[in-house]
Short mmCIF file of C-alpha atoms and ligand atoms in Angstrom, two decimals:
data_model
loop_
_atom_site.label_atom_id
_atom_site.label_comp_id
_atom_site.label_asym_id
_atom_site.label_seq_id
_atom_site.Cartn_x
_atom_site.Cartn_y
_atom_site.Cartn_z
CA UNK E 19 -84.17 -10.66 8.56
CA UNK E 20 -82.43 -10.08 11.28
CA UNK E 21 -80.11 -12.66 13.69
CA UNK E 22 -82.36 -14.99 16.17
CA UNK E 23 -79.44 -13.89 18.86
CA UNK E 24 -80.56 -10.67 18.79
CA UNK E 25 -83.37 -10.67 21.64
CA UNK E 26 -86.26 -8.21 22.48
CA UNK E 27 -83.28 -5.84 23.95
CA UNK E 28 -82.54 -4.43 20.71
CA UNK E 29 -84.25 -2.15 18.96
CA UNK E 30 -81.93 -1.73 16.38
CA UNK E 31 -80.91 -4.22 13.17
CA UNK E 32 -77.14 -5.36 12.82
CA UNK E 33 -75.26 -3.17 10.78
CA UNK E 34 -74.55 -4.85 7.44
CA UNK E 35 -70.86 -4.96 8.24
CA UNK E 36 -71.62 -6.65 11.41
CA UNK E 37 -73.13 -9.54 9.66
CA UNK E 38 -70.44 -10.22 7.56
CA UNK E 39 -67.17 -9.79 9.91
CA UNK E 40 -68.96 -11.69 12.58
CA UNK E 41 -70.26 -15.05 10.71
CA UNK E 42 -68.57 -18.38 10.86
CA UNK E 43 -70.75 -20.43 8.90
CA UNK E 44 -68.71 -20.26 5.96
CA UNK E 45 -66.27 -22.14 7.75
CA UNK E 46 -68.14 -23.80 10.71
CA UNK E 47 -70.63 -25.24 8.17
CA UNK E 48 -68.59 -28.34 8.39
CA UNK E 49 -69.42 -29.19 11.95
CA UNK E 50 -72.60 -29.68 10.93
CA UNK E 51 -72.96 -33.76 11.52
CA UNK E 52 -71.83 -33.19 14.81
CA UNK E 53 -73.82 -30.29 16.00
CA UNK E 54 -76.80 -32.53 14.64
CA UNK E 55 -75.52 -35.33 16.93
CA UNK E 56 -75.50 -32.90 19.86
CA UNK E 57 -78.23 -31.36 19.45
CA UNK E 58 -80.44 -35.13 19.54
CA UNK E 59 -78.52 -36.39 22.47
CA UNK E 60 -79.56 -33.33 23.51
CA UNK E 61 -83.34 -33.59 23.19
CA UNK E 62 -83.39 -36.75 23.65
CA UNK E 63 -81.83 -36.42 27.41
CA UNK E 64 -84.62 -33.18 27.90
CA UNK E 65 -87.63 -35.68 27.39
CA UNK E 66 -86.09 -38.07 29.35
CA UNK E 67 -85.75 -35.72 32.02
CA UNK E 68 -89.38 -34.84 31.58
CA UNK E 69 -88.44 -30.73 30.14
CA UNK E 70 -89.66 -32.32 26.50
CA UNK E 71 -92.63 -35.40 25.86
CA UNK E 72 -91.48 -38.00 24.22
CA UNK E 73 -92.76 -37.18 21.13
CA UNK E 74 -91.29 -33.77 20.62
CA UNK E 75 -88.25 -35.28 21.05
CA UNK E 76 -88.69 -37.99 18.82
CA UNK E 77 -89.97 -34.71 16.18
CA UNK E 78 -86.30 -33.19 16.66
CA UNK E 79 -85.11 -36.32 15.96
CA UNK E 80 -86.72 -36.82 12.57
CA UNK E 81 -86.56 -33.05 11.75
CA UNK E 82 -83.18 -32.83 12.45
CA UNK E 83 -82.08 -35.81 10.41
CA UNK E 84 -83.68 -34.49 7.64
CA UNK E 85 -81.99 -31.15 8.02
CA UNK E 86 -78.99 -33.40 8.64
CA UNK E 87 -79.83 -34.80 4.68
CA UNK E 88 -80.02 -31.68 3.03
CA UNK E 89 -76.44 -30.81 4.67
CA UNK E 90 -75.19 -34.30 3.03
CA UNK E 91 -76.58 -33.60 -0.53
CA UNK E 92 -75.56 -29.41 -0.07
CA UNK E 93 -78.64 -28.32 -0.78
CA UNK E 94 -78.81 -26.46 2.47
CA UNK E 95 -79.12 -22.62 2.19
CA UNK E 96 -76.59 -20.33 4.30
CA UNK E 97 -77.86 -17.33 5.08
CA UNK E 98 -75.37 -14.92 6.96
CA UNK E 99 -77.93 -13.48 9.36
CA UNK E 100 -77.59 -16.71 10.77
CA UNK E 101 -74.04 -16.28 11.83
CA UNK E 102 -73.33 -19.78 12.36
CA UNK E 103 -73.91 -23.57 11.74
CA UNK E 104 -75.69 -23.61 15.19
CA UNK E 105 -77.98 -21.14 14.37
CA UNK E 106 -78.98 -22.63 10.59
CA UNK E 107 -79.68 -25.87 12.17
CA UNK E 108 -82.51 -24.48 15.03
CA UNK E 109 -83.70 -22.03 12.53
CA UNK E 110 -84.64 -24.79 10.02
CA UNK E 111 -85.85 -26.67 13.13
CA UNK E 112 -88.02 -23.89 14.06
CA UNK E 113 -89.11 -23.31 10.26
CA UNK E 114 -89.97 -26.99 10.41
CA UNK E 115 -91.83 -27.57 14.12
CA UNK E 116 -92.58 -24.33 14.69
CA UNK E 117 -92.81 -24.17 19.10
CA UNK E 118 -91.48 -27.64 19.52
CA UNK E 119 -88.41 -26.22 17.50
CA UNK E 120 -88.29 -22.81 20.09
CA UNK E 121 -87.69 -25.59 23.01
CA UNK E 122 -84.64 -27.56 22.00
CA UNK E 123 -82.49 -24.77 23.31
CA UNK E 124 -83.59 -25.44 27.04
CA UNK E 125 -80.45 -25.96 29.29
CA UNK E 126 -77.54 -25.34 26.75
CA UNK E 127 -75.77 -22.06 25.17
CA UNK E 128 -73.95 -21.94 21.79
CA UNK E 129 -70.51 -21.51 23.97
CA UNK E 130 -71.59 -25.27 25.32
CA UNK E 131 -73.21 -26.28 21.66
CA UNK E 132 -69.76 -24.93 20.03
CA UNK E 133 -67.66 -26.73 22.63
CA UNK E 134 -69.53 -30.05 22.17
CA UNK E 135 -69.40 -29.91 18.93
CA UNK E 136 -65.93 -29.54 18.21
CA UNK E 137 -64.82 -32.19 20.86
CA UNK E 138 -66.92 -34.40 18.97
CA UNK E 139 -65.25 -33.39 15.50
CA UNK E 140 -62.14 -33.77 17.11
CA UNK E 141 -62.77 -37.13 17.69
CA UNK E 142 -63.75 -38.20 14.58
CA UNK E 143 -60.83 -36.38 13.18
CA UNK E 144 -58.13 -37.78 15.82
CA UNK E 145 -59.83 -41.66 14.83
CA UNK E 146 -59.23 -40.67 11.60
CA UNK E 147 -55.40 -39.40 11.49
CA UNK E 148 -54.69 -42.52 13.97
CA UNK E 149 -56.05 -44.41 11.07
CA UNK E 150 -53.86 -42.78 8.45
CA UNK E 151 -50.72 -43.22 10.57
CA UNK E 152 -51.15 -46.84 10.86
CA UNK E 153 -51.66 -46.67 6.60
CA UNK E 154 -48.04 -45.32 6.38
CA UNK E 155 -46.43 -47.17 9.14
CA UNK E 156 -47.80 -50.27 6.86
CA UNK E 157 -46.11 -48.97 4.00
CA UNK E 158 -42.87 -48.70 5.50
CA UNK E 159 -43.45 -52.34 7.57
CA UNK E 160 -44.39 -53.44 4.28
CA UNK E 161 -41.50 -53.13 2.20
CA UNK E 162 -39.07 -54.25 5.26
CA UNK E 163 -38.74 -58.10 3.73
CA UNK E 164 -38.14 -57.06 -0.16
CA UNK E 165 -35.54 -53.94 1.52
CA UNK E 166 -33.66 -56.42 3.94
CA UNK E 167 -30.95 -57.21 1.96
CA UNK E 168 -29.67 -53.52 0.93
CA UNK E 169 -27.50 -51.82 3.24
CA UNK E 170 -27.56 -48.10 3.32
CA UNK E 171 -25.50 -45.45 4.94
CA UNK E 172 -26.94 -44.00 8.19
CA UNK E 173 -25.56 -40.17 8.34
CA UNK E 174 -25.19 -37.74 10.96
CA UNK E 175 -24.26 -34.14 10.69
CA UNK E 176 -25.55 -34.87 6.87
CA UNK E 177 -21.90 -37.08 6.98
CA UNK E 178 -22.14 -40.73 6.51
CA UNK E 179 -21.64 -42.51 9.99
CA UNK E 180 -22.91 -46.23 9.90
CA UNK E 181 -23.83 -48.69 7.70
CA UNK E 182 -27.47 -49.73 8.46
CA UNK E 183 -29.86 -52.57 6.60
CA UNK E 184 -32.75 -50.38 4.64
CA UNK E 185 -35.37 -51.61 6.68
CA UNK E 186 -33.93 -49.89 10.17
CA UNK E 187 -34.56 -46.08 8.33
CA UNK E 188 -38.30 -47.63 7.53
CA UNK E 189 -38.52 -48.77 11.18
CA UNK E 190 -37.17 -45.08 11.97
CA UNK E 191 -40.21 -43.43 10.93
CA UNK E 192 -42.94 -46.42 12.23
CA UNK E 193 -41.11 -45.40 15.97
CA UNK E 194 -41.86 -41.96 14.99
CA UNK E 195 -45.51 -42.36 13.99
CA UNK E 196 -46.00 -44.37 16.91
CA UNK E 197 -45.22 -41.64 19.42
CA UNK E 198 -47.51 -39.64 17.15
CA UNK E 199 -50.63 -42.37 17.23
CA UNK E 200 -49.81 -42.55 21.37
CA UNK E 201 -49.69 -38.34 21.49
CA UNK E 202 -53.52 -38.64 19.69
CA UNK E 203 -54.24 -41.12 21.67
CA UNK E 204 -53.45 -39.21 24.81
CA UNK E 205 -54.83 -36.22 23.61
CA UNK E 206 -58.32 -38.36 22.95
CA UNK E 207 -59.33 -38.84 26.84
CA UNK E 208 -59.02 -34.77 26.94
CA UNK E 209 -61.15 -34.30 24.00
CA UNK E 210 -63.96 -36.94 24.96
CA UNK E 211 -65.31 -34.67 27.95
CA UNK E 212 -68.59 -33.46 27.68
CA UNK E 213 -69.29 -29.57 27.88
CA UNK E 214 -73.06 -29.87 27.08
CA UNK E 215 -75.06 -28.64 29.82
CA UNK E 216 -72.43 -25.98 30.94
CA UNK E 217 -74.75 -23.75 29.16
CA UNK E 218 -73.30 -20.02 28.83
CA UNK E 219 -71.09 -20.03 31.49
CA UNK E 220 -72.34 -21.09 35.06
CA UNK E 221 -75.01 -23.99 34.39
CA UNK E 222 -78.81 -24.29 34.25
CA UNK E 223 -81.42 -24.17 36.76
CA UNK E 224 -83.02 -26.42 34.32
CA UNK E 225 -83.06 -29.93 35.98
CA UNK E 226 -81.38 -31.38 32.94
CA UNK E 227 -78.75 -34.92 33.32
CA UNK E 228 -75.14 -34.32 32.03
CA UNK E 229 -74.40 -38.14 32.50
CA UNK E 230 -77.75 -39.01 30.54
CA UNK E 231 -76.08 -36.41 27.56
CA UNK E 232 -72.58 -37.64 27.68
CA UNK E 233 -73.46 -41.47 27.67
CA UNK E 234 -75.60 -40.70 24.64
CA UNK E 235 -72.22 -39.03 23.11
CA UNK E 236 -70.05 -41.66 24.09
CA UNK E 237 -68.04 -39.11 25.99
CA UNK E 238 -66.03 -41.02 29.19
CA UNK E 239 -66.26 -37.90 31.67
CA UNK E 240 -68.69 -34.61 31.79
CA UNK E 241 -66.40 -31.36 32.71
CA UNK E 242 -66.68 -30.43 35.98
CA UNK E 243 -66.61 -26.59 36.09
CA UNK E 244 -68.69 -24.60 33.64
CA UNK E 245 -66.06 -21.97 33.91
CA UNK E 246 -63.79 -23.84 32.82
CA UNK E 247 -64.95 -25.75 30.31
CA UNK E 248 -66.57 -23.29 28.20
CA UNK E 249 -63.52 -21.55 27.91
CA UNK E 250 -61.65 -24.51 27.07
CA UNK E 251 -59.97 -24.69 23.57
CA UNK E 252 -57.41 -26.82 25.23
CA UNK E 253 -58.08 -30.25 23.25
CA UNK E 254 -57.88 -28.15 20.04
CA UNK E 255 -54.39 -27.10 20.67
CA UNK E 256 -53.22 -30.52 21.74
CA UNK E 257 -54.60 -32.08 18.30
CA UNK E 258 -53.13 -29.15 16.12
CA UNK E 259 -49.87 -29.91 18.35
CA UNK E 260 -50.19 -33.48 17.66
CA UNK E 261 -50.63 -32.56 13.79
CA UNK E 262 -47.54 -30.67 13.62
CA UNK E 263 -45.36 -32.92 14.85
CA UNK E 264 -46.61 -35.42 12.54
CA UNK E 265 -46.16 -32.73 9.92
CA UNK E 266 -42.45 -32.52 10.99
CA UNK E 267 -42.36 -36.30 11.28
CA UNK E 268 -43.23 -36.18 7.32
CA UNK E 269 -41.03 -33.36 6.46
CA UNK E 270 -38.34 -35.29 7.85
CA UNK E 271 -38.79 -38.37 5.19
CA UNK E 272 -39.76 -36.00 2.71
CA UNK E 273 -36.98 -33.79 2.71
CA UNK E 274 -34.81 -37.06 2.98
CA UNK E 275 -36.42 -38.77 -0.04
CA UNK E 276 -35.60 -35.81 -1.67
CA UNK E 277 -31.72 -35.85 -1.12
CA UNK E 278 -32.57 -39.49 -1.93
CA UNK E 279 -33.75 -39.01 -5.09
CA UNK E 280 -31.29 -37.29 -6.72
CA UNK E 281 -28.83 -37.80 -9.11
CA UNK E 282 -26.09 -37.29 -6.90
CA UNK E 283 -27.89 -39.70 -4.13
CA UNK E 284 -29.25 -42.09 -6.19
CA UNK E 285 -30.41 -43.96 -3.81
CA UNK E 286 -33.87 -44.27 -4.60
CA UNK E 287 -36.51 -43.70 -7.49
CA UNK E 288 -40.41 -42.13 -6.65
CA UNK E 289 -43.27 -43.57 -8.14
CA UNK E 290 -44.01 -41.66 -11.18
CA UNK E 291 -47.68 -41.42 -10.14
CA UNK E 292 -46.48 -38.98 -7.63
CA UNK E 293 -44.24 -36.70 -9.71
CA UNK E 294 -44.36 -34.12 -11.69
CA UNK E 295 -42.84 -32.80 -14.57
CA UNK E 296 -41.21 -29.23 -15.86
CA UNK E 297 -42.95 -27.06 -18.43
CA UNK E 298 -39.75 -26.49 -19.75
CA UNK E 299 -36.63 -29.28 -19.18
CA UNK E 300 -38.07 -32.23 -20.53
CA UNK E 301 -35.81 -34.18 -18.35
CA UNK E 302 -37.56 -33.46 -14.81
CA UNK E 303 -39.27 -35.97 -13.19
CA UNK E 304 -39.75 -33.56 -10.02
CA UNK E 305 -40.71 -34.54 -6.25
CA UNK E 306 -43.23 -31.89 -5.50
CA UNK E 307 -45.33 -33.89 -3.74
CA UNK E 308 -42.43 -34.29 -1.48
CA UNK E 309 -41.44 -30.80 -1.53
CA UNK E 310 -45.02 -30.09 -0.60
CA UNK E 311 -45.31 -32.17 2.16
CA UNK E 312 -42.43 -30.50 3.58
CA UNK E 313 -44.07 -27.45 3.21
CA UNK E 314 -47.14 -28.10 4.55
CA UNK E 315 -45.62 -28.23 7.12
CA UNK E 316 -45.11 -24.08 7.56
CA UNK E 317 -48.79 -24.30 7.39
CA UNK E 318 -49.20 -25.99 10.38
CA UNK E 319 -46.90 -24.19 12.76
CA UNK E 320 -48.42 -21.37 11.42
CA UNK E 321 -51.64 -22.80 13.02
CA UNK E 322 -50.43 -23.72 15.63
CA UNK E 323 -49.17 -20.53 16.76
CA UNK E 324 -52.20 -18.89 15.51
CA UNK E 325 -54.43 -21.07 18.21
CA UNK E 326 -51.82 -20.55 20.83
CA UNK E 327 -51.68 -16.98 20.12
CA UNK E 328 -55.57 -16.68 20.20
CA UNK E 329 -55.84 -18.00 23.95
CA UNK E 330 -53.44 -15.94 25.30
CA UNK E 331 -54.75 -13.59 27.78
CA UNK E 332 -58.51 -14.25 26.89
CA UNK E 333 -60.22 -13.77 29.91
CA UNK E 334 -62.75 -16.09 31.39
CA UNK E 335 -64.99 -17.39 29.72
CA UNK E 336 -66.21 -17.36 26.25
CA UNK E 337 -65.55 -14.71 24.19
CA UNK E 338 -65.36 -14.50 20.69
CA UNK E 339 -62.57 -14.80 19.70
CA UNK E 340 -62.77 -18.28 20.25
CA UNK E 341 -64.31 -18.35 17.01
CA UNK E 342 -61.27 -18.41 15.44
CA UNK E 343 -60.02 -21.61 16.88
CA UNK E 344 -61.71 -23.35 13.40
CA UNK E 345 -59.93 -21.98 10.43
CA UNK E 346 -56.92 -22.70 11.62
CA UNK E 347 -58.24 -26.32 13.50
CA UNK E 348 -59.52 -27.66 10.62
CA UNK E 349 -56.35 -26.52 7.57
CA UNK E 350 -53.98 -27.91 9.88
CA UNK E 351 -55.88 -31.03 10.10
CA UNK E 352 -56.67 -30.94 5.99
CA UNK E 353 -53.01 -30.75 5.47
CA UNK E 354 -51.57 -33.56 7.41
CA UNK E 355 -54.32 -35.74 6.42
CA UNK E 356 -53.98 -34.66 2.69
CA UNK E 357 -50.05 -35.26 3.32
CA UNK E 358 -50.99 -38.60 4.96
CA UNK E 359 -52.80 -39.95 2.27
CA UNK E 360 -50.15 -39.40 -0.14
CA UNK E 361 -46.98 -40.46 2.02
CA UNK E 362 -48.58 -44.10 1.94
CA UNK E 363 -48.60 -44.70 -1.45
CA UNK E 364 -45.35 -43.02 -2.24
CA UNK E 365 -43.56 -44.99 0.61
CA UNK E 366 -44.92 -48.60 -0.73
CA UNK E 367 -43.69 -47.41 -4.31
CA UNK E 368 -40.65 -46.00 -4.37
CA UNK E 369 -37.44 -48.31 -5.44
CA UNK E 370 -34.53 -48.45 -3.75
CA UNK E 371 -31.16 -48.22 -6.55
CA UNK E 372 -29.60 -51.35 -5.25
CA UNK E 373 -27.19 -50.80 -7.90
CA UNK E 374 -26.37 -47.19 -7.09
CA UNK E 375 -26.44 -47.33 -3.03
CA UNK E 376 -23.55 -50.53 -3.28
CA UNK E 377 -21.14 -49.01 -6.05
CA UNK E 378 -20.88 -46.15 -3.11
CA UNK E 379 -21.05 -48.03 -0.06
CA UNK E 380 -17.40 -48.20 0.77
CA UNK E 381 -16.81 -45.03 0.72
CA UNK E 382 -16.95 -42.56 3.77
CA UNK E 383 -15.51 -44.97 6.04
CA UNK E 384 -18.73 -46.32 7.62
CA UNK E 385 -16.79 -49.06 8.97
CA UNK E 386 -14.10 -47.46 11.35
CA UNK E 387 -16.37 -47.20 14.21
CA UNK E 388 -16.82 -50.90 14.31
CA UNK E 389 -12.91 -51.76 14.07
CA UNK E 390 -12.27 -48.98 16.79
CA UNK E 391 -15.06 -50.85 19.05
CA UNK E 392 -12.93 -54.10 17.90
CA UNK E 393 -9.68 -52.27 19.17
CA UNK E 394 -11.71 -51.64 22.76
CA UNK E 395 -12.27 -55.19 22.69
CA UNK E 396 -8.68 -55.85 22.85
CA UNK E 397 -8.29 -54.05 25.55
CA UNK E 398 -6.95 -50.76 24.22
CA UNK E 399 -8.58 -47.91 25.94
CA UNK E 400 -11.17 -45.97 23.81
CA UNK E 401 -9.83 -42.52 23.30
CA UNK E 402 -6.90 -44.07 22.41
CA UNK E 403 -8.06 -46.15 19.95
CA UNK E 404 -10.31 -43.47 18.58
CA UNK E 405 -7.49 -41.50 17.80
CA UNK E 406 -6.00 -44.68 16.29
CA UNK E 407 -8.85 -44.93 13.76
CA UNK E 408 -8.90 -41.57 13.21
CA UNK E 409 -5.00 -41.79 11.84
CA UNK E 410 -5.77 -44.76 9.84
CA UNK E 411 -9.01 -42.96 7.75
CA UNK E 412 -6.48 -40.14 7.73
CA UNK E 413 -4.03 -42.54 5.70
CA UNK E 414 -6.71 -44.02 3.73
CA UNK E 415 -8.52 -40.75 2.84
CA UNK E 416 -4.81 -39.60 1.65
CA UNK E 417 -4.67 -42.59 -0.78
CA UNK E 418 -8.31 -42.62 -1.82
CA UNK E 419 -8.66 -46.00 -0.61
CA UNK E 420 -11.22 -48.04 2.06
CA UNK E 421 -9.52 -48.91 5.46
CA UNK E 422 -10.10 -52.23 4.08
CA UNK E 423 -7.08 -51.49 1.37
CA UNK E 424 -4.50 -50.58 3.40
CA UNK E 425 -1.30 -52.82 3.56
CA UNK E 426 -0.59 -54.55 7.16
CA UNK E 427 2.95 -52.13 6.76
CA UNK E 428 0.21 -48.90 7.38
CA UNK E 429 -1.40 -50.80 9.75
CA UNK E 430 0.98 -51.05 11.83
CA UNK E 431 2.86 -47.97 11.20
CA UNK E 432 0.27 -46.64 13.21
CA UNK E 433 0.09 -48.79 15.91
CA UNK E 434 2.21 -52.31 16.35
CA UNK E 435 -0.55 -53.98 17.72
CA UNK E 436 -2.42 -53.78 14.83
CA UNK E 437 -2.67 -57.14 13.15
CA UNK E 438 -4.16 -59.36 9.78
CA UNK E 439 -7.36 -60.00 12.24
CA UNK E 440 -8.14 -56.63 11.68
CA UNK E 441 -9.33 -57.35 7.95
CA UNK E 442 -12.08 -59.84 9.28
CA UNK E 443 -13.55 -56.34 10.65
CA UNK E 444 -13.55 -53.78 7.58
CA UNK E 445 -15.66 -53.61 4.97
CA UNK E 446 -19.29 -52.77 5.22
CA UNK E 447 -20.79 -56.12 5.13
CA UNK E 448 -18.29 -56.95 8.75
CA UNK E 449 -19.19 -53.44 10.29
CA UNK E 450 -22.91 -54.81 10.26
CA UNK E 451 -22.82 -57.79 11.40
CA UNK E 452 -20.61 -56.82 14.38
CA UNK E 453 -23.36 -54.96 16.10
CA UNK E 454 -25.09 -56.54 18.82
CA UNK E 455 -27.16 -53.91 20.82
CA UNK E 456 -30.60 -54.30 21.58
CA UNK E 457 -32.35 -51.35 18.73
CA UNK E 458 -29.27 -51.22 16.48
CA UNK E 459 -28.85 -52.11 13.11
CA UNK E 460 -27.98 -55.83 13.57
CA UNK E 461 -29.54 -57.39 10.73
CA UNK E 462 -30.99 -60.22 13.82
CA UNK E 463 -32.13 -56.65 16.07
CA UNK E 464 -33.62 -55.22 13.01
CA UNK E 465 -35.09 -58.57 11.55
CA UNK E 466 -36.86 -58.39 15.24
CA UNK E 467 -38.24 -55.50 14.76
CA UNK E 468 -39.72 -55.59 11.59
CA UNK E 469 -41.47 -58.77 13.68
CA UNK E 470 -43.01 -57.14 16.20
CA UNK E 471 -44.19 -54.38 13.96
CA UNK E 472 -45.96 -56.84 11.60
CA UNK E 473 -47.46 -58.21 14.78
CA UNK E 474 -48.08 -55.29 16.18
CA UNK E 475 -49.65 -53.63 12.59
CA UNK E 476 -51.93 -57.45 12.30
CA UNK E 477 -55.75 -56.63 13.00
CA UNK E 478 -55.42 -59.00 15.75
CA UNK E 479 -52.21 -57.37 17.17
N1 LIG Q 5 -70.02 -18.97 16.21
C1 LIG Q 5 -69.58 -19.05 17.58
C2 LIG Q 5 -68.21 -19.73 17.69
O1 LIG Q 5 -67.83 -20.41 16.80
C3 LIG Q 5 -70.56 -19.83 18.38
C4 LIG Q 5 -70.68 -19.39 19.79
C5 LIG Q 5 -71.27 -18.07 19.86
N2 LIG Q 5 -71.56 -17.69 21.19
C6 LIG Q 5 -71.85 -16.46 21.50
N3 LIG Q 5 -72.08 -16.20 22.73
N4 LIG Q 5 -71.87 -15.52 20.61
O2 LIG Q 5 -67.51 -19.58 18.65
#
C-alpha cells in the first residue's frame, strides 16, 4: 500500500528505500496519547464551529479512544507506509468511520499536528521532571536534621577551605534544583502555546476557532504567526537545555559522592541497593550508578547540540528535518529522568562516616580564615593579616601540627600582637560558629534554611 500523503499527483509508488529512511513512527509512536488528545480537541472545536455535526465528532471521539486503547495495551500495528504516528492514528480512523474519518483533517497539517503534539508531550514531561526534582530536593531536605551535627570540609580548587555543617552541601544542591524547577517552569509558558490551526504554513480558509482548540488543550496563548510557529522547535531546545543542566547539576553530586566514597575520603557509605560489584575483586562494592549518572550526562549535551545543530540555517518553515528533533528530545529526557529516579533514593540512603570525616577534620587548616577575619576585627588591616595567617599555617604545616597547637612563643614570633585570645578562635568547632553571614555555614543560617526548605517542600508550602 502505498503512503495516504502521497496525493493524486503521483503516479508513481515510494521507492522501498524511501519508506524506510523517511519514517518516524518507530520513534514518534510514543506521542501517541497526545496526538489522540489533539486530534479530539480538534474535532470537537470543527463541530462546534459547524465544519463537523455533532455526532461525527462525538464518532472521532469514541473511535479515537479506542484506537487510543489498543496503543495502551500495544496491540497496535505499525506499518511503515504510514510514516508516522499521525498518519496510523487517521488511517485507523478512516479504517474505522470510513468518510467521517476522511474529515478530521479539515483546517490542520501534520507540521501543526506534530507541533501540537509535542508541546503537549513537553508538558507532561516538564510536570513530570519538576516532580522528580522536588523527590530529590526531599531527599537531601530530608536527611538535614539526622546530618546537623557533622561538620564537613567545604573545598575549593579540590583543597579543603571551610569547615561547613553537612546539611549546607545538601542545601547546595536543593538551591541548584531549584533554579532547575524555576528554568522548567519558565520554559512551560513557551511550551503551552497552541500551534493547531496554523495548518501547513499560512492558516486555513476554513472558519475554524484557535481559542475554542487551545482552551480545550489547556494551552494559555494560541501562536500568533503561522510562520513562525510551525517552524518553531524552540520549546524543545529550552527543555533539552533545562535537562542538561540538571544533568550537570547531578554529575556534580555524583562525581562528588564518588570522591566521597572512597577509601581515601571516607566520608560517606552508598546504599548497597545501588552498587555494584566486580566480576573479579571480591572486595568492590562499586558506584556505577554514580559513575553513570555522571555520564549520562555526555548523552545529553550530545542532544543538545544535536537539536541546536538541526535548526541551524533551516529555512522557513517546516521542513523535515525537523523530524529529528524526537530522538534526541525524548533520550535526553529518558536519561535525566532515569538519573532522577535513582539520585532520590541514593541521597536518602547513603551514611555519612561520622567517625572517619572527624578523625580528619583538623587537618588542612580549615580554620585560619576565621582567625585572620578575627585579626581584621582587631583592627589589623586584611592583607596584612592574611599574610600573617599564611606564616602561621606555614609554621604549623612545618611541624605537622593544627594552628590550634602552636605555643603562644610562635604566635607571637610572628606577630607581637598575637595573644592567648587567639585559641578561643582555632579549632574547627570555633571556625563555625564564628560565621555570621546571611547564606553561610552558621549552624543558626543553615538551621534556617533547612526551615524554609521544609516549608517550602510541605504540600501546603
Ligand atoms: N513525521 C513528521 C515529523 O515528525 C510529521 C510532519 C510531516 N510533515 C510533512 N509535511 N511531511 O516532523
Amino acid at each position: 500500500m502505498s503512503s495516504p500523503s502521497r496525493s493524486g499527483v503521483f503516479d508513481q509508488a515510494a521507492d522501498d528505500r524511501v519508506e524506510q529512511f523517511t519514517e518516524s513512527i518507530s520513534f514518534d509512536h510514543r506521542l501517541y496519547r497526545h496526538d489522540i488528545t489533539g486530534s479530539i480537541a480538534h474535532a470537537q472545536m470543527l463541530a462546534q464551529v459547524g465544519v463537523l455535526t455533532a455526532a461525527e465528532s462525538l464518532q472521532i471521539e469514541e473511535a479515537l479512544r479506542a484506537i487510543e486503547v489498543e496503543f495502551d495495551e500495544g496491540r497496535f500495528p505499525f506499518r511503515r507506509e504510514l510514516e508516522d504516528v499521525h498518519m496510523h492514528i487517521e488511517s485507523a480512523l478512516i479504517e474505522r468511520l470510513g468518510d467521517v474519518g476522511r474529515k478530521l483533517h479539515t483546517g490542520r497539517s501534520r507540521n501543526d499536528q506534530v507541533s501540537t503534539d509535542l508541546r503537549l508531550w513537553t508538558r507532561d514531561a516538564i510536570d513530570e521532571i519538576v516532580l522528580l526534582l522536588r523527590g530529590v530536593q526531599a531527599a537531601f531536605v530530608g536527611r538535614c536534621d539526622a546530618d546537623m551535627d557533622v561538620v564537613l570540609p567545604a573545598y575549593t580548587h579540590m583543597q579543603r577551605a571551610q569547615p561547613v555543617p553537612a546539611p549546607h552541601y545538601w542545601l547546595a544542591y536543593c538551591e541548584k534544583l531549584e533554579r532547575d524547577i524555576s528554568r522548567l517552569l519558565d520554559c512551560r509558558r513557551r511550551v503551552n502555546v497552541c500551534s493547531l490551526g496554523v495548518a501547513a504554513v499560512a492558516g486555513t480558509s476554513i472558519a475554524i476557532d484557535r481559542e475554542d482548540v487551545a482552551k480545550r488543550l489547556g494551552f494559555e496563548g494560541v501562536a500568533a504567526n503561522s510562520i513562525d510557529v510551525s517552524s518553531d522547535r524552540d520549546f524543545a531546545i529550552e527543555f533539552t537545555f533545562a535537562l542538561t543542566l540538571i544533568a550537570e547539576h547531578l554529575s556534580t553530586w555524583a562525581e562528588e559522592w564518588i570522591l566521597w566514597s572512597t577509601v581515601e575520603f571516607g566520608f560517606i557509605r552508598l546504599p548497597q541497593q545501588f552498587c555494584t560489584g566486580s566480576s573479579i575483586m571480591p572486595q568492590k562494592i562499586n558506584p556505577d550508578v554514580l559513575e553513570l549518572i555522571r555520564g549520562k550526562t555526555a548523552r545529553a549535551v550530545g542532544g543538545l547540540q544535536t537539536l541546536l545543530v538541526l535548526v541551524k540555517g533551516l529555512p522557513l518553515a517546516y521542513n523535515r528535518d525537523l523530524q529529528e528533533d524526537k530522538p534526541p528530545l525524548f533520550d535526553v529526557f529518558d536519561s535525566v529522568r532515569a538519573c532522577l529516579q535513582l539520585a532520590a533514593p541514593m541521597v536518602a540512603g547513603a551514611e555519612l562516616q561520622r567517625a572517619r570525616i572527624g578523625e580528619g577534620l583538623e587537618r588542612g587548616y580549615l580554620d585560619a580564615t576565621t582567625l585572620m577575619e578575627f585579626l581584621i576585627k582587631e583592627g589589623i588591616p586584611q592583607r596584612t593579616a592574611h599574610h600573617l595567617v599564611g606564616a602561621l599555617v606555614g609554621k604549623a604545616m612545618s611541624r605537622n601540627v593544627p594552628l590550634a597547637e602552636l605555643t603562644l612563643e610562635e604566635l607571637q614570633e610572628v606577630d607581637q600582637r598575637l595573644d592567648a585570645r587567639i585559641y578561643a578562635i582555632l579549632g574547627v568547632e570555633n571556625a563555625l560558629a564564628a560565621f555570621t553571614s546571611y547564606g553561610s555555614a552558621a549552624p543558626q543560617e543553615v538551621r534556617n534554611q533547612v526551615l524554609a526548605w521544609k516549608k517550602r517542600l510541605s504540600p501546603r508550602g
